[in-house]
mmCIF file of C-alpha atoms in Angstrom:
data_model
loop_
_atom_site.group_PDB
_atom_site.id
_atom_site.type_symbol
_atom_site.label_atom_id
_atom_site.label_comp_id
_atom_site.label_asym_id
_atom_site.label_seq_id
_atom_site.Cartn_x
_atom_site.Cartn_y
_atom_site.Cartn_z
ATOM 1 C CA PRO A 1 8.647 38.091 -41.865
ATOM 2 C CA VAL A 2 8.870 34.788 -40.169
ATOM 3 C CA ALA A 3 7.522 34.618 -36.841
ATOM 4 C CA GLY A 4 9.677 31.244 -35.943
ATOM 5 C CA VAL A 5 10.740 28.066 -36.801
ATOM 6 C CA VAL A 6 9.462 24.765 -35.925
ATOM 7 C CA PRO A 7 10.515 21.009 -36.174
ATOM 8 C CA VAL A 8 7.083 20.662 -37.595
ATOM 9 C CA VAL A 9 3.683 22.037 -38.247
ATOM 10 C CA PRO A 10 0.706 20.181 -37.052
ATOM 11 C CA GLY A 11 -1.543 18.891 -39.608
ATOM 12 C CA ALA A 12 1.050 18.912 -42.671
ATOM 13 C CA THR A 13 1.609 16.207 -44.726
ATOM 14 C CA PHE A 14 5.352 16.830 -45.159
ATOM 15 C CA GLU A 15 8.320 18.656 -43.529
ATOM 16 C CA THR A 16 8.550 21.778 -45.348
ATOM 17 C CA ALA A 17 5.578 23.390 -44.672
ATOM 18 C CA LEU A 18 4.205 27.055 -43.968
ATOM 19 C CA LEU A 19 1.785 27.880 -41.210
ATOM 20 C CA VAL A 20 0.203 31.082 -42.502
ATOM 21 C CA ASP A 21 -2.613 33.583 -41.458
ATOM 22 C CA LEU A 22 -5.651 32.659 -42.615
ATOM 23 C CA GLY A 23 -6.544 36.685 -42.957
ATOM 24 C CA VAL A 24 -3.793 36.686 -45.380
ATOM 25 C CA ILE A 25 -4.387 33.940 -47.062
ATOM 26 C CA GLN A 26 -7.883 34.757 -47.916
ATOM 27 C CA ASN A 27 -7.030 38.371 -48.769
ATOM 28 C CA TYR A 28 -4.611 36.886 -51.614
ATOM 29 C CA GLN A 29 -7.152 34.526 -52.794
ATOM 30 C CA LEU A 30 -9.735 37.267 -53.266
ATOM 31 C CA ARG A 31 -7.272 39.287 -55.246
ATOM 32 C CA SER A 32 -5.691 36.575 -57.423
ATOM 33 C CA THR A 33 -8.858 34.414 -58.293
ATOM 34 C CA PRO A 34 -12.284 35.330 -58.593
ATOM 35 C CA ILE A 35 -13.379 31.956 -56.605
ATOM 36 C CA PRO A 36 -11.240 31.275 -53.496
ATOM 37 C CA ALA A 37 -10.585 27.807 -53.104
ATOM 38 C CA GLY A 38 -12.560 26.010 -50.165
ATOM 39 C CA PRO A 39 -11.185 24.379 -47.204
ATOM 40 C CA ARG A 40 -9.734 20.555 -47.838
ATOM 41 C CA ASP A 41 -9.126 19.435 -44.770
ATOM 42 C CA LEU A 42 -11.349 19.198 -41.118
ATOM 43 C CA TRP A 43 -9.697 18.588 -37.849
ATOM 44 C CA ILE A 44 -11.638 17.349 -34.963
ATOM 45 C CA THR A 45 -10.588 16.326 -31.554
ATOM 46 C CA THR A 46 -12.146 13.716 -29.845
ATOM 47 C CA ASP A 47 -11.643 11.114 -26.898
ATOM 48 C CA GLU A 48 -13.467 8.531 -29.133
ATOM 49 C CA PRO A 49 -11.975 8.680 -32.813
ATOM 50 C CA ASP A 50 -12.964 5.067 -33.768
ATOM 51 C CA GLU A 51 -16.650 5.993 -33.168
ATOM 52 C CA LEU A 52 -16.531 9.485 -34.379
ATOM 53 C CA ALA A 53 -14.794 8.283 -37.796
ATOM 54 C CA ALA A 54 -17.710 5.823 -38.352
ATOM 55 C CA THR A 55 -20.271 8.362 -37.709
ATOM 56 C CA LEU A 56 -18.521 10.415 -40.014
ATOM 57 C CA ARG A 57 -17.991 7.680 -42.803
ATOM 58 C CA GLU A 58 -21.856 7.757 -43.327
ATOM 59 C CA LEU A 59 -22.049 11.521 -43.555
ATOM 60 C CA LEU A 60 -18.958 12.312 -45.905
ATOM 61 C CA PRO A 61 -18.655 11.553 -49.832
ATOM 62 C CA ALA A 62 -17.760 7.985 -50.570
ATOM 63 C CA ASN A 63 -14.085 9.314 -51.768
ATOM 64 C CA ALA A 64 -13.532 11.291 -48.468
ATOM 65 C CA ARG A 65 -10.704 9.998 -46.444
ATOM 66 C CA ILE A 66 -10.594 9.833 -42.758
ATOM 67 C CA GLN A 67 -7.154 9.728 -40.714
ATOM 68 C CA SER A 68 -7.004 9.178 -37.597
ATOM 69 C CA ASN A 69 -3.575 9.755 -34.657
ATOM 70 C CA ARG A 70 -4.150 6.137 -34.002
ATOM 71 C CA ASP A 71 -2.282 4.191 -36.446
ATOM 72 C CA PRO A 72 -3.526 0.504 -36.132
ATOM 73 C CA VAL A 73 -1.110 -1.048 -38.893
ATOM 74 C CA GLY A 74 1.714 1.154 -37.456
ATOM 75 C CA ARG A 75 0.938 0.036 -33.755
ATOM 76 C CA GLU A 76 0.595 -3.404 -35.019
ATOM 77 C CA VAL A 77 4.034 -3.449 -36.496
ATOM 78 C CA LEU A 78 5.853 -1.937 -33.698
ATOM 79 C CA GLY A 79 3.996 -4.151 -31.468
ATOM 80 C CA SER A 80 5.098 -7.076 -33.246
ATOM 81 C CA ALA A 81 8.496 -5.879 -33.414
ATOM 82 C CA ALA A 82 8.704 -4.968 -29.616
ATOM 83 C CA THR A 83 7.765 -8.531 -29.205
ATOM 84 C CA SER A 84 10.664 -9.913 -31.198
ATOM 85 C CA VAL A 85 12.851 -7.968 -29.388
ATOM 86 C CA TRP A 86 11.531 -9.487 -26.161
ATOM 87 C CA VAL A 87 11.758 -12.694 -27.585
ATOM 88 C CA ALA A 88 15.375 -12.135 -29.044
ATOM 89 C CA ALA A 89 16.546 -10.921 -25.579
ATOM 90 C CA LEU A 90 14.792 -14.073 -23.688
ATOM 91 C CA SER A 91 16.466 -16.372 -25.722
ATOM 92 C CA ILE A 92 20.038 -14.504 -25.615
ATOM 93 C CA GLY A 93 19.536 -14.866 -21.570
ATOM 94 C CA LEU A 94 18.610 -18.394 -22.141
ATOM 95 C CA LEU A 95 21.766 -19.131 -23.863
ATOM 96 C CA ALA A 96 23.952 -16.930 -21.491
ATOM 97 C CA LEU A 97 22.760 -19.170 -18.483
ATOM 98 C CA ILE A 98 23.642 -22.550 -20.376
ATOM 99 C CA GLY A 99 27.119 -21.318 -21.808
ATOM 100 C CA THR A 100 27.682 -20.027 -18.033
ATOM 101 C CA ALA A 101 26.729 -23.180 -16.787
ATOM 102 C CA ALA A 102 28.839 -24.939 -19.495
ATOM 103 C CA ALA A 103 31.651 -22.695 -18.850
ATOM 104 C CA ALA A 104 31.720 -23.364 -15.017
ATOM 105 C CA ARG A 105 31.427 -26.992 -15.293
ATOM 106 C CA ALA A 106 34.636 -26.794 -17.447
ATOM 107 C CA ARG A 107 36.200 -24.444 -14.858
ATOM 108 C CA VAL A 108 35.756 -26.998 -12.008
ATOM 109 C CA ARG A 109 36.924 -30.035 -14.022
ATOM 110 C CA ALA A 110 40.312 -28.371 -15.289
ATOM 111 C CA GLY A 111 40.892 -27.035 -11.763
ATOM 112 C CA ARG A 112 41.140 -30.236 -10.055
ATOM 113 C CA ASN A 113 45.012 -29.948 -9.926
ATOM 114 C CA GLU A 114 44.673 -26.720 -8.564
ATOM 115 C CA LEU A 115 42.181 -28.042 -5.956
ATOM 116 C CA ALA A 116 44.581 -30.374 -4.786
ATOM 117 C CA VAL A 117 47.091 -28.233 -4.428
ATOM 118 C CA LEU A 118 45.072 -25.634 -2.477
ATOM 119 C CA ARG A 119 44.337 -28.483 -0.162
ATOM 120 C CA ALA A 120 47.861 -29.279 0.501
ATOM 121 C CA LEU A 121 48.520 -25.764 1.432
ATOM 122 C CA GLY A 122 45.968 -25.807 4.010
ATOM 123 C CA LEU A 123 42.895 -24.420 2.867
ATOM 124 C CA SER A 124 39.567 -26.167 3.589
ATOM 125 C CA SER A 125 36.993 -27.073 1.293
ATOM 126 C CA ARG A 126 34.738 -24.257 2.482
ATOM 127 C CA GLU A 127 37.376 -21.579 1.758
ATOM 128 C CA GLN A 128 38.225 -23.113 -1.780
ATOM 129 C CA ALA A 129 34.724 -22.913 -2.738
ATOM 130 C CA ARG A 130 34.428 -19.580 -1.342
ATOM 131 C CA LEU A 131 37.629 -18.583 -3.443
ATOM 132 C CA LEU A 132 36.013 -19.822 -6.794
ATOM 133 C CA THR A 133 32.900 -18.405 -6.048
ATOM 134 C CA HIS A 134 34.391 -15.174 -5.836
ATOM 135 C CA GLU A 135 35.977 -15.924 -8.942
ATOM 136 C CA LEU A 136 32.884 -16.940 -11.146
ATOM 137 C CA GLY A 137 31.023 -14.095 -9.389
ATOM 138 C CA PHE A 138 33.304 -11.349 -10.739
ATOM 139 C CA THR A 139 33.231 -12.737 -14.004
ATOM 140 C CA LEU A 140 29.781 -12.762 -14.197
ATOM 141 C CA GLY A 141 28.999 -9.365 -12.484
ATOM 142 C CA VAL A 142 31.350 -7.876 -15.155
ATOM 143 C CA GLY A 143 29.545 -10.017 -17.795
ATOM 144 C CA MET A 144 26.552 -8.183 -16.859
ATOM 145 C CA VAL A 145 27.473 -4.604 -16.831
ATOM 146 C CA ALA A 146 28.849 -5.106 -19.704
ATOM 147 C CA GLY A 147 25.763 -6.724 -21.364
ATOM 148 C CA ILE A 148 23.572 -4.259 -20.139
ATOM 149 C CA ALA A 149 25.836 -1.476 -21.520
ATOM 150 C CA ILE A 150 26.236 -2.887 -24.743
ATOM 151 C CA PHE A 151 22.256 -3.671 -24.463
ATOM 152 C CA LEU A 152 21.617 0.212 -23.803
ATOM 153 C CA VAL A 153 23.948 0.948 -26.806
ATOM 154 C CA VAL A 154 22.739 -0.864 -29.593
ATOM 155 C CA SER A 155 18.861 -0.086 -28.697
ATOM 156 C CA TRP A 156 19.972 3.498 -28.519
ATOM 157 C CA LEU A 157 21.100 3.145 -32.199
ATOM 158 C CA THR A 158 18.691 0.574 -33.741
ATOM 159 C CA ILE A 159 15.354 0.705 -32.111
ATOM 160 C CA PRO A 160 14.411 4.464 -32.791
ATOM 161 C CA PHE A 161 14.972 3.442 -36.560
ATOM 162 C CA PHE A 162 12.686 0.568 -36.515
ATOM 163 C CA ALA A 163 10.124 2.346 -35.065
ATOM 164 C CA ARG A 164 10.264 5.029 -37.787
ATOM 165 C CA ALA A 165 10.559 2.209 -40.353
ATOM 166 C CA ALA A 166 7.007 1.381 -39.026
ATOM 167 C CA ILE A 167 5.339 4.876 -39.510
ATOM 168 C CA SER A 168 4.281 5.723 -43.281
ATOM 169 C CA ALA A 169 6.144 9.141 -44.030
ATOM 170 C CA PRO A 170 7.376 10.062 -40.501
ATOM 171 C CA TYR A 171 8.742 13.471 -39.494
ATOM 172 C CA PHE A 172 12.654 13.200 -39.440
ATOM 173 C CA ALA A 173 12.899 16.543 -37.822
ATOM 174 C CA LEU A 174 11.299 14.997 -34.779
ATOM 175 C CA GLY A 175 13.119 12.894 -32.579
ATOM 176 C CA THR A 176 12.235 9.406 -31.132
ATOM 177 C CA THR A 177 12.399 8.792 -27.535
ATOM 178 C CA LEU A 178 13.607 5.621 -26.375
ATOM 179 C CA SER A 179 11.780 4.170 -23.557
ATOM 180 C CA VAL A 180 11.949 1.136 -21.377
ATOM 181 C CA ASP A 181 9.094 -1.107 -20.113
ATOM 182 C CA VAL A 182 10.611 -1.369 -16.638
ATOM 183 C CA THR A 183 8.253 -3.947 -15.363
ATOM 184 C CA PRO A 184 8.925 -6.605 -17.894
ATOM 185 C CA LEU A 185 12.674 -5.696 -17.641
ATOM 186 C CA ALA A 186 13.011 -6.324 -14.045
ATOM 187 C CA VAL A 187 11.305 -9.319 -14.101
ATOM 188 C CA ALA A 188 13.915 -10.523 -17.414
ATOM 189 C CA LEU A 189 17.130 -9.526 -14.862
ATOM 190 C CA SER A 190 15.547 -11.037 -11.719
ATOM 191 C CA GLY A 191 15.068 -14.275 -13.577
ATOM 192 C CA LEU A 192 18.715 -13.866 -15.104
ATOM 193 C CA GLY A 193 20.416 -13.285 -11.711
ATOM 194 C CA ALA A 194 18.259 -16.084 -10.180
ATOM 195 C CA GLY A 195 19.903 -18.679 -12.721
ATOM 196 C CA LEU A 196 23.248 -17.118 -12.248
ATOM 197 C CA VAL A 197 22.917 -17.591 -8.500
ATOM 198 C CA VAL A 198 21.798 -21.181 -8.752
ATOM 199 C CA ILE A 199 24.658 -21.695 -10.983
ATOM 200 C CA VAL A 200 27.200 -20.437 -8.849
ATOM 201 C CA VAL A 201 25.678 -22.514 -5.925
ATOM 202 C CA VAL A 202 25.958 -25.723 -7.685
ATOM 203 C CA VAL A 203 29.360 -24.895 -8.615
ATOM 204 C CA GLN A 204 30.233 -24.191 -4.462
ATOM 205 C CA ARG A 205 28.846 -27.433 -3.820
ATOM 206 C CA GLN A 206 30.808 -29.332 -6.356
ATOM 207 C CA VAL A 207 33.994 -27.690 -5.412
ATOM 208 C CA SER A 208 33.331 -28.715 -1.941
ATOM 209 C CA ARG A 209 32.593 -32.072 -2.664
ATOM 210 C CA LEU A 210 35.952 -32.375 -4.658
ATOM 211 C CA VAL A 211 37.775 -31.186 -2.164
ATOM 212 C CA ARG A 212 36.438 -33.497 0.361
ATOM 213 C CA ASP A 213 37.080 -36.635 -2.061
#
């Protein structure tokens, strides 16, 4: 009888594995072969896997293979992938600031006639600057919310697959949890927000100066 089904059997090198009672295996081996096969794997739990692996290497045969849950190659690949994602995100943020500044400047230049009309209607320079600031702030707010939503969706759809690609023979039955490094993300968003605030302040001053002129 089958006692249960689990996503993965610990220690198995593939997903379609069985975990059978040791007594049942030994009884079957004693009945089917005169010399039962000996164990091939040895599991050791330790807090210092690197030091223990170096010690065991001197005691085991030369063809023995030692595997650790610390996968330095996979961790290096995942680390470089995470760095690439952060570099891409910072580059996109810088391009967003440059594009926003250029668009805001073009908006001010294109709206000179509109500023003159509003001035003729009695709006002061401060009121016109506040009006344009609210317009720009609303546009930037919607853009940031949409950008963060798209970023989360794309990360959820792509990053787990990149993580699996960095691991040799991963277990597809196990899910890959997506986590966010909160501190760098908060710093990046704070920098982006500060840049947008600077752009809004500069635009506000430009509008006030144009209206006064």
